[in-house]
CSV table of C-alpha atoms in Angstrom, one decimal:
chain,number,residue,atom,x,y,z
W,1336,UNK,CA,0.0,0.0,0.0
W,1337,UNK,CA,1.1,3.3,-0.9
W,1338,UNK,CA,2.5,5.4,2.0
W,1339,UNK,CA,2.0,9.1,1.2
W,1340,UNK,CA,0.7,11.8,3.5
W,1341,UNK,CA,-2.1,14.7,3.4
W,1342,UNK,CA,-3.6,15.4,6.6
W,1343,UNK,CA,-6.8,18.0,6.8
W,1344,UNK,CA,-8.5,18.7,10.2
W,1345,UNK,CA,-12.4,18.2,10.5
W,1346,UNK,CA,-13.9,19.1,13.5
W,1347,UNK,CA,-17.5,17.7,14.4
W,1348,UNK,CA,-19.7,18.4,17.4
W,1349,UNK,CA,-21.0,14.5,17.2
W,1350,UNK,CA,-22.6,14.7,20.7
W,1351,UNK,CA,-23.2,18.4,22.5
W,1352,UNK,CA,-24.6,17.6,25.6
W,1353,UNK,CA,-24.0,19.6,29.1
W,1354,UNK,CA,-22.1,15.7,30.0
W,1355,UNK,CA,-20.4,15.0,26.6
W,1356,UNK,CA,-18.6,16.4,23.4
W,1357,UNK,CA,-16.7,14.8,20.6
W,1358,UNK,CA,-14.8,15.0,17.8
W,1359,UNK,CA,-13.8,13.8,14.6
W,1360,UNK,CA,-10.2,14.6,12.8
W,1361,UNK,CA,-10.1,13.0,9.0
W,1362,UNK,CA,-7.3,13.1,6.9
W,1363,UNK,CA,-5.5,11.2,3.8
W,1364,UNK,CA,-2.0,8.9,4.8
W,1365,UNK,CA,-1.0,5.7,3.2
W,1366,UNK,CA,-2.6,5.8,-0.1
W,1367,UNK,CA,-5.9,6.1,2.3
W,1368,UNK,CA,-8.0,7.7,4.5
W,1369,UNK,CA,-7.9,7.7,8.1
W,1370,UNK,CA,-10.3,9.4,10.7
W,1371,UNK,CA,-10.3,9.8,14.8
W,1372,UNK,CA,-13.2,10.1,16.9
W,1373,UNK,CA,-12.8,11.1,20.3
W,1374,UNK,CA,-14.2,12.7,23.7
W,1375,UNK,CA,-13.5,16.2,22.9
W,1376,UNK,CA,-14.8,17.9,26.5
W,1377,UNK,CA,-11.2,18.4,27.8
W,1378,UNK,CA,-8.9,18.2,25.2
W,1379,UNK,CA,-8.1,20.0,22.1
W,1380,UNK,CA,-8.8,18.7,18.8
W,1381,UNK,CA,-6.5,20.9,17.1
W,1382,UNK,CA,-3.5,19.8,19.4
W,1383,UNK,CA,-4.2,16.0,18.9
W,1384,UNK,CA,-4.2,16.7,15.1
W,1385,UNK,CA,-0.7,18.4,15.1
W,1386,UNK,CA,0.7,15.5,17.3
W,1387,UNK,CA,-0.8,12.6,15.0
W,1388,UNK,CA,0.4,15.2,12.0
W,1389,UNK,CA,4.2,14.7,13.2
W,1390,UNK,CA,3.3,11.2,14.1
W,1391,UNK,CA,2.6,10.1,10.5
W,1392,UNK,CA,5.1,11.9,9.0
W,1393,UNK,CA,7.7,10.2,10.7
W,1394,UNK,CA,6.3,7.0,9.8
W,1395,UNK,CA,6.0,7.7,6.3
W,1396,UNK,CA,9.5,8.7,5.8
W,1397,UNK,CA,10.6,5.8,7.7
W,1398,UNK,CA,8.5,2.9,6.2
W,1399,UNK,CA,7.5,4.3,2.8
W,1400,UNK,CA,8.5,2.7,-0.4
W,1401,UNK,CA,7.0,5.7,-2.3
W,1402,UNK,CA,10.1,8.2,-0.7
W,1403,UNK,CA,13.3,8.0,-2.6
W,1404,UNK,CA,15.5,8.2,0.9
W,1405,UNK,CA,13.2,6.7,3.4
W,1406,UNK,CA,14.8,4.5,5.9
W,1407,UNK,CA,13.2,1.3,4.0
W,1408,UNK,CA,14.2,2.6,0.0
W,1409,UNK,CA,17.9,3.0,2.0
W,1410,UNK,CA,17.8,-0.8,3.1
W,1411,UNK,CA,16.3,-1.5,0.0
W,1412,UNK,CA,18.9,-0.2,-2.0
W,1413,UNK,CA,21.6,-1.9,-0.2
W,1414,UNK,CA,23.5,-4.1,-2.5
W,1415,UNK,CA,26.5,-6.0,0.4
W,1416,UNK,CA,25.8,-7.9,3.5
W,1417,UNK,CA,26.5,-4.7,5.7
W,1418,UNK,CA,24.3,-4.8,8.7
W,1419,UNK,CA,21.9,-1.6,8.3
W,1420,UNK,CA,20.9,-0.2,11.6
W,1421,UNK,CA,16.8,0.4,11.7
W,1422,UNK,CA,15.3,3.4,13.8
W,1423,UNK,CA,13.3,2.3,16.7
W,1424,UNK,CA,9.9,2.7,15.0
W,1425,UNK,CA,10.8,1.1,12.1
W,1426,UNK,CA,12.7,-2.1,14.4
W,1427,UNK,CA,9.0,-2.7,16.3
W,1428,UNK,CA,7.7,-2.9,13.2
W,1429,UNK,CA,10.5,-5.7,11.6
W,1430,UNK,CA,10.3,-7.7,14.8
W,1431,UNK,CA,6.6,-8.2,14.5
W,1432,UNK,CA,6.5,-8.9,11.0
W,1433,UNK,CA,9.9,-11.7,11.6
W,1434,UNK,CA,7.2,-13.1,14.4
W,1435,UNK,CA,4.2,-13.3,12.4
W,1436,UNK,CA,6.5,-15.2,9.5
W,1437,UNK,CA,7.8,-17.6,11.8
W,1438,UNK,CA,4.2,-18.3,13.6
W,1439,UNK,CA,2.5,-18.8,9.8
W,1440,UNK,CA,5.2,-21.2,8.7
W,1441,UNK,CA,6.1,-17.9,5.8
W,1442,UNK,CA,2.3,-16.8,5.5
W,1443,UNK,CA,2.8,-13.5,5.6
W,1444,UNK,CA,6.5,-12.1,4.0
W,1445,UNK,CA,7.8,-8.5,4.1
W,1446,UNK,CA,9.6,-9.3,1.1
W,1447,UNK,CA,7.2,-9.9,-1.5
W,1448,UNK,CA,7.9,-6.6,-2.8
W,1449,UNK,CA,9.0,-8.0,-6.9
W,1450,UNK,CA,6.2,-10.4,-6.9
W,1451,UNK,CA,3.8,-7.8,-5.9
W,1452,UNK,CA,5.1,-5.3,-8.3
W,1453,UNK,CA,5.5,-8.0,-10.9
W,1454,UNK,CA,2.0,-8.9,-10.8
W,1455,UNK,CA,0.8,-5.4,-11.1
W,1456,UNK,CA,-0.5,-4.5,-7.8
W,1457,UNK,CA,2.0,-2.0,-6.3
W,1458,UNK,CA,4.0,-0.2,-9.5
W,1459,UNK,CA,3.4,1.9,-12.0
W,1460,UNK,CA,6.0,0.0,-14.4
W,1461,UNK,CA,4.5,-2.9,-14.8
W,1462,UNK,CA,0.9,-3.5,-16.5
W,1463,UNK,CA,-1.4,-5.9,-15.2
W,1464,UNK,CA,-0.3,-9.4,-17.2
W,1465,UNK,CA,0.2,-12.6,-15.8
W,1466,UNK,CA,4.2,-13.2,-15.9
W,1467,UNK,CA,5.5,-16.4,-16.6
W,1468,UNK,CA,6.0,-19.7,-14.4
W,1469,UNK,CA,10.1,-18.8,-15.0
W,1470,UNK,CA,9.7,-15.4,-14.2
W,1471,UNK,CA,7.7,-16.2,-10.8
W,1472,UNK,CA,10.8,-18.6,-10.0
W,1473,UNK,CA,13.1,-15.8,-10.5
W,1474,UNK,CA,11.8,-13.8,-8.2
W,1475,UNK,CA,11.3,-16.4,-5.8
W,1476,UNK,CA,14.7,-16.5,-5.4
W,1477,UNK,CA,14.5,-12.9,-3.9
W,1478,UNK,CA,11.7,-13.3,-1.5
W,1479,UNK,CA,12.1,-15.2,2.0
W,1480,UNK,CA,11.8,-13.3,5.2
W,1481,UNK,CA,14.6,-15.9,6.1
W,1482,UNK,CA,17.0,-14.2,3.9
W,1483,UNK,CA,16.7,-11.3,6.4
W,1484,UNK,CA,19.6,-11.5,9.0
W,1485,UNK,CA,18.3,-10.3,12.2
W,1486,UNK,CA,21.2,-8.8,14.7
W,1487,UNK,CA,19.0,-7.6,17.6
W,1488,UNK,CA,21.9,-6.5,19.6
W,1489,UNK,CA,23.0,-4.0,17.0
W,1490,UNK,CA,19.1,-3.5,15.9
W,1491,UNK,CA,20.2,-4.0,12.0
W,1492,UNK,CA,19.4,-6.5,9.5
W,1493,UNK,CA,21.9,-7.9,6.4
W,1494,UNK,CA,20.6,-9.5,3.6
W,1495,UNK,CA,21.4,-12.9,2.8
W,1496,UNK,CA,20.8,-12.5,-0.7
W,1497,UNK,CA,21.7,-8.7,-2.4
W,1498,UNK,CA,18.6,-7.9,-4.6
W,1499,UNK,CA,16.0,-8.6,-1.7
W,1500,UNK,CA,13.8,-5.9,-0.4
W,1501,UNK,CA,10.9,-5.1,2.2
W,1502,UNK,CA,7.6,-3.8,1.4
W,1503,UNK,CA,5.8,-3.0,5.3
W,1504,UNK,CA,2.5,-2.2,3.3
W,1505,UNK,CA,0.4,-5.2,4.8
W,1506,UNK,CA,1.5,-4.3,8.5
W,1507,UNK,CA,2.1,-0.4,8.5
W,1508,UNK,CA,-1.6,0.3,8.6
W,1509,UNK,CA,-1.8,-1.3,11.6
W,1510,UNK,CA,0.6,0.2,13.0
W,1511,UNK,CA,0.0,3.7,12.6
W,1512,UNK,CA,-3.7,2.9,13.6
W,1513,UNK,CA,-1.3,2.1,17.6
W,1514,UNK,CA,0.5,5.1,16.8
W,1515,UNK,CA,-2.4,7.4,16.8
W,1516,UNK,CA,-4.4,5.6,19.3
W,1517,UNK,CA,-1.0,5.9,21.6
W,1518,UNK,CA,-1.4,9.5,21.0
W,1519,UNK,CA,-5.1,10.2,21.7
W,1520,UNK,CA,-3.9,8.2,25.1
W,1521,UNK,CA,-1.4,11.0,26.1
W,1522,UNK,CA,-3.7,13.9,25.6
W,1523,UNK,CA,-5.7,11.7,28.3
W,1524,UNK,CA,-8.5,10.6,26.4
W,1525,UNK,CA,-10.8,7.4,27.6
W,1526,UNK,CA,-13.0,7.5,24.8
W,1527,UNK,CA,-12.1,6.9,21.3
W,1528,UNK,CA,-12.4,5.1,17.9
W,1529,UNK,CA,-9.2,5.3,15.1
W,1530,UNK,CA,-9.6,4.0,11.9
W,1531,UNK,CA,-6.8,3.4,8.8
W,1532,UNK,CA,-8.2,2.3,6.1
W,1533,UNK,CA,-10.7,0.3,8.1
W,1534,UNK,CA,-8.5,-0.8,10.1
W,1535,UNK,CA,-9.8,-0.1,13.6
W,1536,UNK,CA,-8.9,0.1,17.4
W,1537,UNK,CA,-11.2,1.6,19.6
W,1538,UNK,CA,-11.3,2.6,23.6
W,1539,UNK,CA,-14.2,3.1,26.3
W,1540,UNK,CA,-17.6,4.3,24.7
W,1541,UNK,CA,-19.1,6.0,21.2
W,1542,UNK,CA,-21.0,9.1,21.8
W,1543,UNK,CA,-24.4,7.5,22.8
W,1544,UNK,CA,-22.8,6.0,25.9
W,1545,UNK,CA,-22.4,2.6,24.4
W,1546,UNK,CA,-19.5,0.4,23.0
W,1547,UNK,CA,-17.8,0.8,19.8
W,1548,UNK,CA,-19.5,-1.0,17.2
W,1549,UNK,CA,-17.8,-1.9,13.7
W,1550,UNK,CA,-19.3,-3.5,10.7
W,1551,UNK,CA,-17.7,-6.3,8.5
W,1552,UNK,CA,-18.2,-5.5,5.5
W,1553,UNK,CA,-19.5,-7.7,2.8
W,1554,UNK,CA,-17.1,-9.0,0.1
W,1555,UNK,CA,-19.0,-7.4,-3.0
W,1556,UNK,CA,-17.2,-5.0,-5.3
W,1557,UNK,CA,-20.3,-3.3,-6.5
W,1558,UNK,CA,-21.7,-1.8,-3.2
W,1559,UNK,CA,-21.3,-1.8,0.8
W,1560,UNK,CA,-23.3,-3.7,2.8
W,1561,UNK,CA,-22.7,-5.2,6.0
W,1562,UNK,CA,-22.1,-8.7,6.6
W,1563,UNK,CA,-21.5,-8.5,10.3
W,1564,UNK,CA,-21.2,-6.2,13.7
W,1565,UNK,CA,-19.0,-6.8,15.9
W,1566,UNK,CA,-18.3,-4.4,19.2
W,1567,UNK,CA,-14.9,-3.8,19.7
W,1568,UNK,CA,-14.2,-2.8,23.8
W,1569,UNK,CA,-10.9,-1.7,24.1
W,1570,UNK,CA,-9.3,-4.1,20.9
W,1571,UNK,CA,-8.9,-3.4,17.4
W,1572,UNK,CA,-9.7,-5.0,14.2
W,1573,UNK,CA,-8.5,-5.2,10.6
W,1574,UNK,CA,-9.6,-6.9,7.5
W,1575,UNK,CA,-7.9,-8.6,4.6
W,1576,UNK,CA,-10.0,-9.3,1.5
W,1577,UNK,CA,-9.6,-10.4,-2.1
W,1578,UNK,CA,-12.7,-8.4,-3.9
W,1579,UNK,CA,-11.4,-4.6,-4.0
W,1580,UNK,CA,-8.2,-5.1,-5.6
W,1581,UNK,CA,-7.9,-7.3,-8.7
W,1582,UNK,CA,-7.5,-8.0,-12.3
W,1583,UNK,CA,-9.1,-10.3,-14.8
W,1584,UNK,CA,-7.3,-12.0,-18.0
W,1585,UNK,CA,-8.7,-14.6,-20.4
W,1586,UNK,CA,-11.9,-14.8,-17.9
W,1587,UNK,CA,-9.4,-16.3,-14.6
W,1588,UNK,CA,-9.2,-13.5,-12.1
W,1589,UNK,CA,-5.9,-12.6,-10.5
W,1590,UNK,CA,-6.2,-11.6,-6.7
W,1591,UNK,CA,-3.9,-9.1,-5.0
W,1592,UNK,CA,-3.1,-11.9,-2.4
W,1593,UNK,CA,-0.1,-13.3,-3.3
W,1594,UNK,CA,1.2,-16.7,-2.0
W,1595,UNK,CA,5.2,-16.8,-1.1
W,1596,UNK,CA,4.9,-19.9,-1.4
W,1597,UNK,CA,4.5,-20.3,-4.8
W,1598,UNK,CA,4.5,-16.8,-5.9
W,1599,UNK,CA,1.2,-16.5,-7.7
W,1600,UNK,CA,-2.4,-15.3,-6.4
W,1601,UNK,CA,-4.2,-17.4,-4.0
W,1602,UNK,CA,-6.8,-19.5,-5.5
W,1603,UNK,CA,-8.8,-20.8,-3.2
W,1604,UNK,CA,-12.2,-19.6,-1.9
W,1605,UNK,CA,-11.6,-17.4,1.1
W,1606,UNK,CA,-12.6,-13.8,0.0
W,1607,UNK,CA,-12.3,-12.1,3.7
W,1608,UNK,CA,-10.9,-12.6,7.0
W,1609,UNK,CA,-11.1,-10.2,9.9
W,1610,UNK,CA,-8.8,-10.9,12.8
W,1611,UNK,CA,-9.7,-9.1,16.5
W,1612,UNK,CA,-6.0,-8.6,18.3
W,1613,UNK,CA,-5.4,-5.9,21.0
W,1614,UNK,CA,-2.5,-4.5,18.6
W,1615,UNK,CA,-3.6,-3.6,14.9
W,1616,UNK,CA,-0.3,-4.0,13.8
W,1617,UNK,CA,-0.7,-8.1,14.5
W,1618,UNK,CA,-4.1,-7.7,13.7
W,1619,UNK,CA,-3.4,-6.3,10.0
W,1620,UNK,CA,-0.3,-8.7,9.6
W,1621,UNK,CA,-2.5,-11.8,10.8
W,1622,UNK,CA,-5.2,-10.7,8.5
W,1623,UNK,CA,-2.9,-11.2,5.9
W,1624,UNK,CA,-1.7,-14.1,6.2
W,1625,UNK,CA,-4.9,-15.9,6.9
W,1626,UNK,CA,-6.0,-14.9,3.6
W,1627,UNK,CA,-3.3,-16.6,2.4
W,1628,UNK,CA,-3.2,-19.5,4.2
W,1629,UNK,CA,-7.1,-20.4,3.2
W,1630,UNK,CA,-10.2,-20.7,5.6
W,1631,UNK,CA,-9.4,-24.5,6.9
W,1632,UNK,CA,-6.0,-23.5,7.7
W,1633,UNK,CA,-6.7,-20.0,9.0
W,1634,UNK,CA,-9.7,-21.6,11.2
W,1635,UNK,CA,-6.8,-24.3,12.7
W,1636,UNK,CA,-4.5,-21.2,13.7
W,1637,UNK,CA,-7.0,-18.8,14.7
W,1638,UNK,CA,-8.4,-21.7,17.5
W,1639,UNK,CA,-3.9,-22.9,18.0
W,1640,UNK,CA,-3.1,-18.8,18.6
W,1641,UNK,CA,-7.1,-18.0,20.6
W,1642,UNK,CA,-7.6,-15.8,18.0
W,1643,UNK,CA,-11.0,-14.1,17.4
W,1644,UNK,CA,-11.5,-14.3,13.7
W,1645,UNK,CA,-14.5,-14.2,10.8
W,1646,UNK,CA,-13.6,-15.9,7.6
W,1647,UNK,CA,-16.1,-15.5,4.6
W,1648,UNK,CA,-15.4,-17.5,1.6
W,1649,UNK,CA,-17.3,-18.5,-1.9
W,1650,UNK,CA,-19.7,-21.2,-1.1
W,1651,UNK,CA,-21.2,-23.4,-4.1
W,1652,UNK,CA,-24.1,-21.1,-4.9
W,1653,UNK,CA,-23.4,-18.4,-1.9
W,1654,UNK,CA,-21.3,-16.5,1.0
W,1655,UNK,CA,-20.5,-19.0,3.7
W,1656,UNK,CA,-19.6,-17.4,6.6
W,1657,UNK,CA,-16.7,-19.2,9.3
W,1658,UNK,CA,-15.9,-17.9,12.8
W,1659,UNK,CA,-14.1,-19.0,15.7
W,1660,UNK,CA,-15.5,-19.5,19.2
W,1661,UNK,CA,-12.7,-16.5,20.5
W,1662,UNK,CA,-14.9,-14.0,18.2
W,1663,UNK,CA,-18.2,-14.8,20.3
W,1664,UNK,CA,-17.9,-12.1,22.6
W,1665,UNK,CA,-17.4,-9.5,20.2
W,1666,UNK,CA,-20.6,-10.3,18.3
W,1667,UNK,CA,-23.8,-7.7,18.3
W,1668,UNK,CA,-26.9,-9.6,18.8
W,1669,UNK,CA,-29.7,-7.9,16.7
């Protein structure tokens, strides 16, 4: 996902009682939109804008692939086994990611970066086509989290193999969506709801006095409607889905999810998985790699890691919808 940064301020009296007042800031960052909503009544807005202005800034230069010199394009470009020392933000970020590729037996890799582009999802270069089963091997050869050497003494990572790269586009998200919530926190707010691109962590209670509630969105590309709602009390959220973001050739259609396993789109059934996790940054990275992984063997982790997830996939004739038992408290009876 593309990591650049245009923040606006939008300040709404959402509920103006003599008891409550909040808030909403919106703005543009990561090829997306994000939005806070928050219990206004002794804090100022404007404040908590210009702190989660420097906030994404930072992380953008840091993590972006779209900024020539940001501290990932400098790794990228890297070309020896010299150990490159990461920033501190930027080091979280690797050492969840190296977790979450370890736990998924390679589910979800930071290095997918030439497939991705190759394929047409993340680069301007490259036209949508399907490449060949040689040129997919090629660039298998420069994909493997494992070719990342991890010093965590020295914070730096060399690369085992020269041309490989990272790509934090299916984690950062997440990430900033902790980032902002961390600063809502320290201008002492209880009450709150942050949202990147959907992906969401919320605190406390909405403006009617009630927990946050989020919809799951159904997997249709023509219109929105909800498939689920789930209340999130002091968690976050984070979907992964295969029906925004794709191509069609020859009548197959080509899904944004790439396996790094075998370097081509999924095929399977699963369209959607959302994954409930107290950090969005492991909620956006598991996401991900349950889609990969497929519904049977997203299910099995999900119940091994106590996860709270909600898998739909394509049924014979319809949706079928999948759900652990961790997700049942989360669910809105209607």
């Amino acid at each position: 996902m593309r990591l650049l940064l245009t923040l606006s301020l939008v300040l709404l009296c959402l509920s103006c009682t003599d008891e409550t007042q909040y808030s909403k800031i919106t703005g543009n960052t990561m090829g997306t939109t994000y939005s806070v909503i928050l219990e206004s009544e002794h804090v100022s807005p404007q404040d908590v804008y210009k702190d989660i202005e420097i906030e994404l800034k930072q992380i953008n230069q840091l993590m972006s692939t779209y900024i020539p010199d940001s501290e990932i394009n400098r790794f990228n470009a890297l070309q020896d086994a010299s150990c490159f020392r990461f920033s501190s933000k930027t080091w979280e970020v690797l050492l969840a990611a190296q977790k979450v590729y370890q736990e998924t037996d390679g589910a979800f890799d930071i290095t997918l970066g030439p497939l991705i582009s190759r394929w047409g999802f993340n680069a301007e270069e490259y036209e949508q086509k399907v490449p060949s089963d040689s040129e997919v091997q090629a660039l298998l050869s420069q994909v493997g989290t494992d070719k990342l050497e991890f010093d965590r003494v020295n914070q730096c990572i060399s690369k085992k193999h020269p041309s490989i790269t990272i790509n934090l586009s299916a984690i950062a998200k997440g990430y900033g969506v902790d980032k902002i919530a961390d600063i809502v926190e320290q201008h002492k707010v209880e009450n709150y709801l942050v949202e990147i691109g959907g992906e969401t962590k919320a605190k406390g209670v909405n403006p009617s006095g009630s927990v946050w509630r989020v919809a799951i969105e159904k997997p249709v590309s023509i219109t929105q409607q909800k498939m689920l709602v789930v209340s999130l009390a002091d968690t976050s959220i984070a979907t992964s889905g295969d029906y925004r973001n794709y191509f069609e050739v020859d009548g197959r259609r080509f899904s944004h999810t790439i396996s790094p396993k075998t370097g081509f789109p999924v095929t399977h059934s699963l369209t959607s998985v959302s994954v409930i996790h107290p950090e969005n940054m492991y909620a956006d990275a598991y996401a991900t790699a349950l889609t990969v992984m497929g519904s049977d063997k997203a299910l099995s982790f999900a119940k091994a890691h106590k996860l709270p997830v909600f898998l739909i996939r394509h049924g014979e004739s319809e949706l079928e919808t999948l759900q652990s038992t961790y997700l049942e408290p989360f669910v809105q009876q209607h």
